[in-house]
Coordinates of C-alpha atoms in Angstrom, one line a residue:
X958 CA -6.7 -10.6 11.0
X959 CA -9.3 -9.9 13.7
X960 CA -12.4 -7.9 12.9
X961 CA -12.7 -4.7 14.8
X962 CA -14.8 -5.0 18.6
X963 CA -15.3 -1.9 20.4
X964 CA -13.7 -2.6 23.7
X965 CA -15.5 -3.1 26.8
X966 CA -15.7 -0.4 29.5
X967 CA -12.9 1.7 27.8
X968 CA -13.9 4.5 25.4
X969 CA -14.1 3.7 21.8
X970 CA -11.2 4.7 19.0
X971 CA -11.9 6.9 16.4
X972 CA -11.9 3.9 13.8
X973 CA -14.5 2.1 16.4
X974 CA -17.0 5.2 16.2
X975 CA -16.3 5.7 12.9
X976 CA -17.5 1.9 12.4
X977 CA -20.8 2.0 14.6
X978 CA -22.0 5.0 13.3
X979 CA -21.8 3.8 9.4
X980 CA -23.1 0.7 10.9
X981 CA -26.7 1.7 9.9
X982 CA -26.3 2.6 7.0
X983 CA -23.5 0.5 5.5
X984 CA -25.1 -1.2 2.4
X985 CA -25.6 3.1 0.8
X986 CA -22.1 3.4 1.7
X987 CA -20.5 -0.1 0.4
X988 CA -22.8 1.5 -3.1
X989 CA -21.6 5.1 -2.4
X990 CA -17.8 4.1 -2.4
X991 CA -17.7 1.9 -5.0
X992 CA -18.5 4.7 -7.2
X993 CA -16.7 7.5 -5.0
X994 CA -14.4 9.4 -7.5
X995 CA -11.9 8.6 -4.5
X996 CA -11.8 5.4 -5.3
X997 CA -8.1 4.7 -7.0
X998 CA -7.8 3.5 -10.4
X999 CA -4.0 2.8 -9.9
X1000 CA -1.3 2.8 -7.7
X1001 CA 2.0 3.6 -8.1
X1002 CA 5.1 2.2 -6.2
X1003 CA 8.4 3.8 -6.0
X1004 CA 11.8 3.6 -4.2
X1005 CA 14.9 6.1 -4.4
X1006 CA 18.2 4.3 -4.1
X1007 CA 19.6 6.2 -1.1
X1008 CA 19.9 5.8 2.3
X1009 CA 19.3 8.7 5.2
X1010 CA 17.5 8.8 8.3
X1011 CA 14.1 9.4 7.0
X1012 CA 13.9 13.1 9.6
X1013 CA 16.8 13.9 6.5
X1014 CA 14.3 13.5 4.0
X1015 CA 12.9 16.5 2.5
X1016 CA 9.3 15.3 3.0
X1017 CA 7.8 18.5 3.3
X1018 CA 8.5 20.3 0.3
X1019 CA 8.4 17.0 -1.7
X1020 CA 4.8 16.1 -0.1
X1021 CA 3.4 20.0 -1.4
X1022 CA 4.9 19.5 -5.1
X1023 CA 3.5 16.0 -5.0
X1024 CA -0.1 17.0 -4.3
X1025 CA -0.4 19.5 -7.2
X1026 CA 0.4 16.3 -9.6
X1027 CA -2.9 15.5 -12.1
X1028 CA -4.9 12.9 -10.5
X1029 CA -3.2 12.8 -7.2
X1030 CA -5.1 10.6 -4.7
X1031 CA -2.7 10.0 -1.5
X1032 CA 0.3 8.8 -0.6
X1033 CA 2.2 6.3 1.8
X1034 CA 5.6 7.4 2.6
X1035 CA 7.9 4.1 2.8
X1036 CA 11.6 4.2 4.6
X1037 CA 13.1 0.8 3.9
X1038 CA 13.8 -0.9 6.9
X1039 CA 17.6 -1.9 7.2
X1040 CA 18.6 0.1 4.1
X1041 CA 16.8 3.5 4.4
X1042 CA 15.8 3.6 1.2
X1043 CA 12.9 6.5 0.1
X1044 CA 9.8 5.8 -1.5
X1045 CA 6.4 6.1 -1.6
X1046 CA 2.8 3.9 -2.2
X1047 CA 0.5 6.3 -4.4
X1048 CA -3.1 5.8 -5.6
X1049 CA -4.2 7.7 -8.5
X1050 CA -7.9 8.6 -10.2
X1051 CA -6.4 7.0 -13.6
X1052 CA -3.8 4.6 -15.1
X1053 CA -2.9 7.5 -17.5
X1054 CA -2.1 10.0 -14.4
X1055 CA -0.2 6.9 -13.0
X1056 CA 2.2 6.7 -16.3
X1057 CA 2.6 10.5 -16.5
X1058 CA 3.8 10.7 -12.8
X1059 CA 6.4 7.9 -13.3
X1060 CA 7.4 9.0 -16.9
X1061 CA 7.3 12.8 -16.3
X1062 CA 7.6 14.6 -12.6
X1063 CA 8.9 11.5 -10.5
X1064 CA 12.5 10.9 -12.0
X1065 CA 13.4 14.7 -11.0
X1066 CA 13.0 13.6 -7.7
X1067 CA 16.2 11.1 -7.3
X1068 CA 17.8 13.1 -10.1
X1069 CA 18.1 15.8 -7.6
X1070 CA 20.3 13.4 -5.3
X1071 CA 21.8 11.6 -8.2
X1072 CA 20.8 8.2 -7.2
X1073 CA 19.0 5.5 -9.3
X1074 CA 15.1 4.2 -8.6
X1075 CA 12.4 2.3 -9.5
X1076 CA 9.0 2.8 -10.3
X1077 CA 6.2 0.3 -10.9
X1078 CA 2.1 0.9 -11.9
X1079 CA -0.2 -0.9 -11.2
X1080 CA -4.0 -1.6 -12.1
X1081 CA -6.1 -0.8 -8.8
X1082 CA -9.6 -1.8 -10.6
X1083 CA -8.8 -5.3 -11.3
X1084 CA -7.4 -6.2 -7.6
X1085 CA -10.2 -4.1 -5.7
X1086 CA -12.9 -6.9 -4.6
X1087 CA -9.5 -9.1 -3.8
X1088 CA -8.3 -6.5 -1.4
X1089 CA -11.6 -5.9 -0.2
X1090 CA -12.0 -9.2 1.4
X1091 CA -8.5 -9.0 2.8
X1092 CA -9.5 -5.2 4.9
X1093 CA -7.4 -3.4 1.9
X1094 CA -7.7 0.4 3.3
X1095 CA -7.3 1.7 -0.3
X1096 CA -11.1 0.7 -0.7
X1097 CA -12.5 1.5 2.7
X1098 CA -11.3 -1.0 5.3
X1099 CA -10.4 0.3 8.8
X1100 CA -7.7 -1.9 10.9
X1101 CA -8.6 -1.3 14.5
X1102 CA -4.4 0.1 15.0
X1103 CA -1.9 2.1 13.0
X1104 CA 0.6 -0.4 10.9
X1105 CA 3.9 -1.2 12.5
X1106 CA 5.4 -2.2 9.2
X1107 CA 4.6 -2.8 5.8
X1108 CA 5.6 -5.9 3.1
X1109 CA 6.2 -5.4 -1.0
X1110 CA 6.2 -8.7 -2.6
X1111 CA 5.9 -8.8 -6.6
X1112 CA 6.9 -12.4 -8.0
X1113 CA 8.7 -12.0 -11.5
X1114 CA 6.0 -14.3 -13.9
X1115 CA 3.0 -12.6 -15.8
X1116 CA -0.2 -13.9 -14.4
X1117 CA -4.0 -11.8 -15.4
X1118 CA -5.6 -11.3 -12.3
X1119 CA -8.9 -12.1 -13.2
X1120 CA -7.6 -15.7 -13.9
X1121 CA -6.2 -15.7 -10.4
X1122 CA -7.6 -17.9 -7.8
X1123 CA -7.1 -15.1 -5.2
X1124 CA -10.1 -16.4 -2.6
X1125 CA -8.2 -19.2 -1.8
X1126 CA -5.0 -17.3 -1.3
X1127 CA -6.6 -15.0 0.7
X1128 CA -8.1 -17.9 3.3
X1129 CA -4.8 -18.4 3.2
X1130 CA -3.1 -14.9 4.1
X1131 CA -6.0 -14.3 6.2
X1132 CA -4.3 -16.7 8.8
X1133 CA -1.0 -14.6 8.5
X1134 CA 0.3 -13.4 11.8
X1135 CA 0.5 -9.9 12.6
X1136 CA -1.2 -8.8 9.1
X1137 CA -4.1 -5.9 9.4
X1138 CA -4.6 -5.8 5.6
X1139 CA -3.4 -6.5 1.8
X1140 CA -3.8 -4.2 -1.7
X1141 CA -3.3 -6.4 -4.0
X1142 CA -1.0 -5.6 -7.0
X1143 CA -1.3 -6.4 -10.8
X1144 CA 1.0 -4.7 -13.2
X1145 CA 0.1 -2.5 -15.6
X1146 CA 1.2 -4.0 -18.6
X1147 CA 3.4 -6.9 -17.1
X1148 CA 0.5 -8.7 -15.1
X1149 CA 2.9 -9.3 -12.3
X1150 CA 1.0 -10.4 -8.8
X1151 CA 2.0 -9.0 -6.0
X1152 CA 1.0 -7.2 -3.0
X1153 CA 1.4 -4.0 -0.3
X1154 CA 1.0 -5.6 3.1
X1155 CA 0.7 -3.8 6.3
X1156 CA 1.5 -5.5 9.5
X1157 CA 0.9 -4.6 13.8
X1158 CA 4.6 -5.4 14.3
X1159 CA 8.0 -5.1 12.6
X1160 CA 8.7 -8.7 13.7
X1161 CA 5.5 -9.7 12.0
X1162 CA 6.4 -8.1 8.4
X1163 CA 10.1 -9.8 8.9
X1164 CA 8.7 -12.9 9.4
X1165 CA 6.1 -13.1 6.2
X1166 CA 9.2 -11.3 3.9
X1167 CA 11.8 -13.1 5.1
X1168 CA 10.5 -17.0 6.0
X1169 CA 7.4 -17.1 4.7
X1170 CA 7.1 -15.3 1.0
X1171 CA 9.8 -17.4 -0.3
X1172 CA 8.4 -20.7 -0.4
X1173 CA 5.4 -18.9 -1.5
X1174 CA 7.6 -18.1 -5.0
X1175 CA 9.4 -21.3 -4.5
X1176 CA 6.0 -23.2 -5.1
X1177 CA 5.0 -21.4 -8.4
X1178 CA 8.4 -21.7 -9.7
X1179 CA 8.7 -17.3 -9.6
X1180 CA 11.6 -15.3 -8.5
X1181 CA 10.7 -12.6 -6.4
X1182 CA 11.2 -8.9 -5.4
X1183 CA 10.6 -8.1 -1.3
X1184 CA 11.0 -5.1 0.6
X1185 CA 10.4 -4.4 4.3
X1186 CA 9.7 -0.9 5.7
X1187 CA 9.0 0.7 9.0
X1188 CA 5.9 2.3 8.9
X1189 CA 6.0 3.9 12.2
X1190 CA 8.8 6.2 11.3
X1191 CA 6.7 8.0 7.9
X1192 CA 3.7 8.5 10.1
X1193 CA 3.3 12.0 10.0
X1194 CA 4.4 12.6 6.2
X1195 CA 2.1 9.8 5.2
X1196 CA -1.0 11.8 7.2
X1197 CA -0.2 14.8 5.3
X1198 CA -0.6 12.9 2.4
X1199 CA -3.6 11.7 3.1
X1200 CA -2.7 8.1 3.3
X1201 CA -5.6 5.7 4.5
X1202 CA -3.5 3.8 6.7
X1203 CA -3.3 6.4 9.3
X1204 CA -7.0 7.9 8.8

């Protein structure tokens, strides 16, 4: 993970303008957005056991219903990479919005298809300074380039985060190839750790999910739940949805 540098001679990125003109004022605004009402409370994962081109998907109508849901924040679309699997990253203003979405509107989506899914909450409050310092977007970090992929790792043991060493993991993952930025993940309930990765390359996320991540589990004694998706191919639903990864 690189810090972003406005390139020389070449005219600056949106992100890079964005960057240098906050730069004056960036201790209001590190204040301001830690009490923005933006700010998620809890995310929400989900996947929909199916596989179709993602273009199949019925994104469109799917992302209006979804945006009229209590509490609502954004949403990342996710197409499983290899299976073609639907499903989404969501932040939401509260943990109760979170449950009501997975308990209550969400299971008429794959219902419709009559396929299976899963659904996970999470607790966004206790991770946030731990995805801060790893350029989490969720809480205002801005990779210099759109992802190329994204990683979802949850190890299966019950761990409170605030009893976490997570600084020295993240020295750690902060020498990761290819990754822009991490949201941590703590469930809701379960205290499972895991994460929501994004990556510059395909090859990159592969890598961490399919090398890497298991000795991570290996060394805490933790079976493990990874999936790999392509984040190029969700680009334009994810933007409709307001997703901070392509901001």
């Amino acid at each position: 993970m690189k810090p972003t540098e406005p390139r020389s001679g070449t005219l600056l990125t949106r992100r890079e303008m964005v960057a240098l003109t906050a730069g004056a004022a960036i201790a209001p605004s590190l204040i301001q957005a830690k009490e923005n009402t933006l700010t998620p409370k809890a995310f929400v994962y989900t996947e929909v056991a199916i596989s179709i081109p993602f273009e199949q998907a019925p994104w469109p109508e799917l992302n209006e219903v979804i945006k009229k849901q209590p509490g609502f924040l954004n949403k990342t679309w996710l197409h499983g990479h290899g299976s073609g699997s639907v499903g989404g990253l969501y932040a939401f203003d509260s943990r109760e919005n979170a449950i009501d979405f997975v308990t209550g509107y969400f299971p008429t989506e794959p219902r419709a298809f009559g396929v299976a899914h899963n659904t996970r909450v999470f607790d966004a409050e206790v991770v946030q300074a731990a995805s801060e310092d790893l350029g989490s977007v969720h809480y205002g970090g801005m990779p210099e380039d759109n992802p190329g992929a994204f990683v979802y790792t949850e190890l299966q043991l019950s761990q409170p985060f605030d009893e976490f060493d997570w600084s020295t993991r993240n020295a750690e993952l902060k020498q990761t190839p290819g990754l822009q930025s991490k949201t941590w993940l703590s469930g809701v309930s379960t205290q499972t750790l895991g994460g929501f990765d994004a990556f510059d390359t395909l090859d990159a996320a592969l890598d961490y999910a399919i090398n890497q991540f298991p000795a991570i589990a290996a060394n805490v004694g933790a079976a493990f739940y990874t999936r790999v998706f392509d984040a190029t191919t969700t680009a334009d639903a994810s933007r409709q949805m307001n997703s901070p990864f392509y901001l």
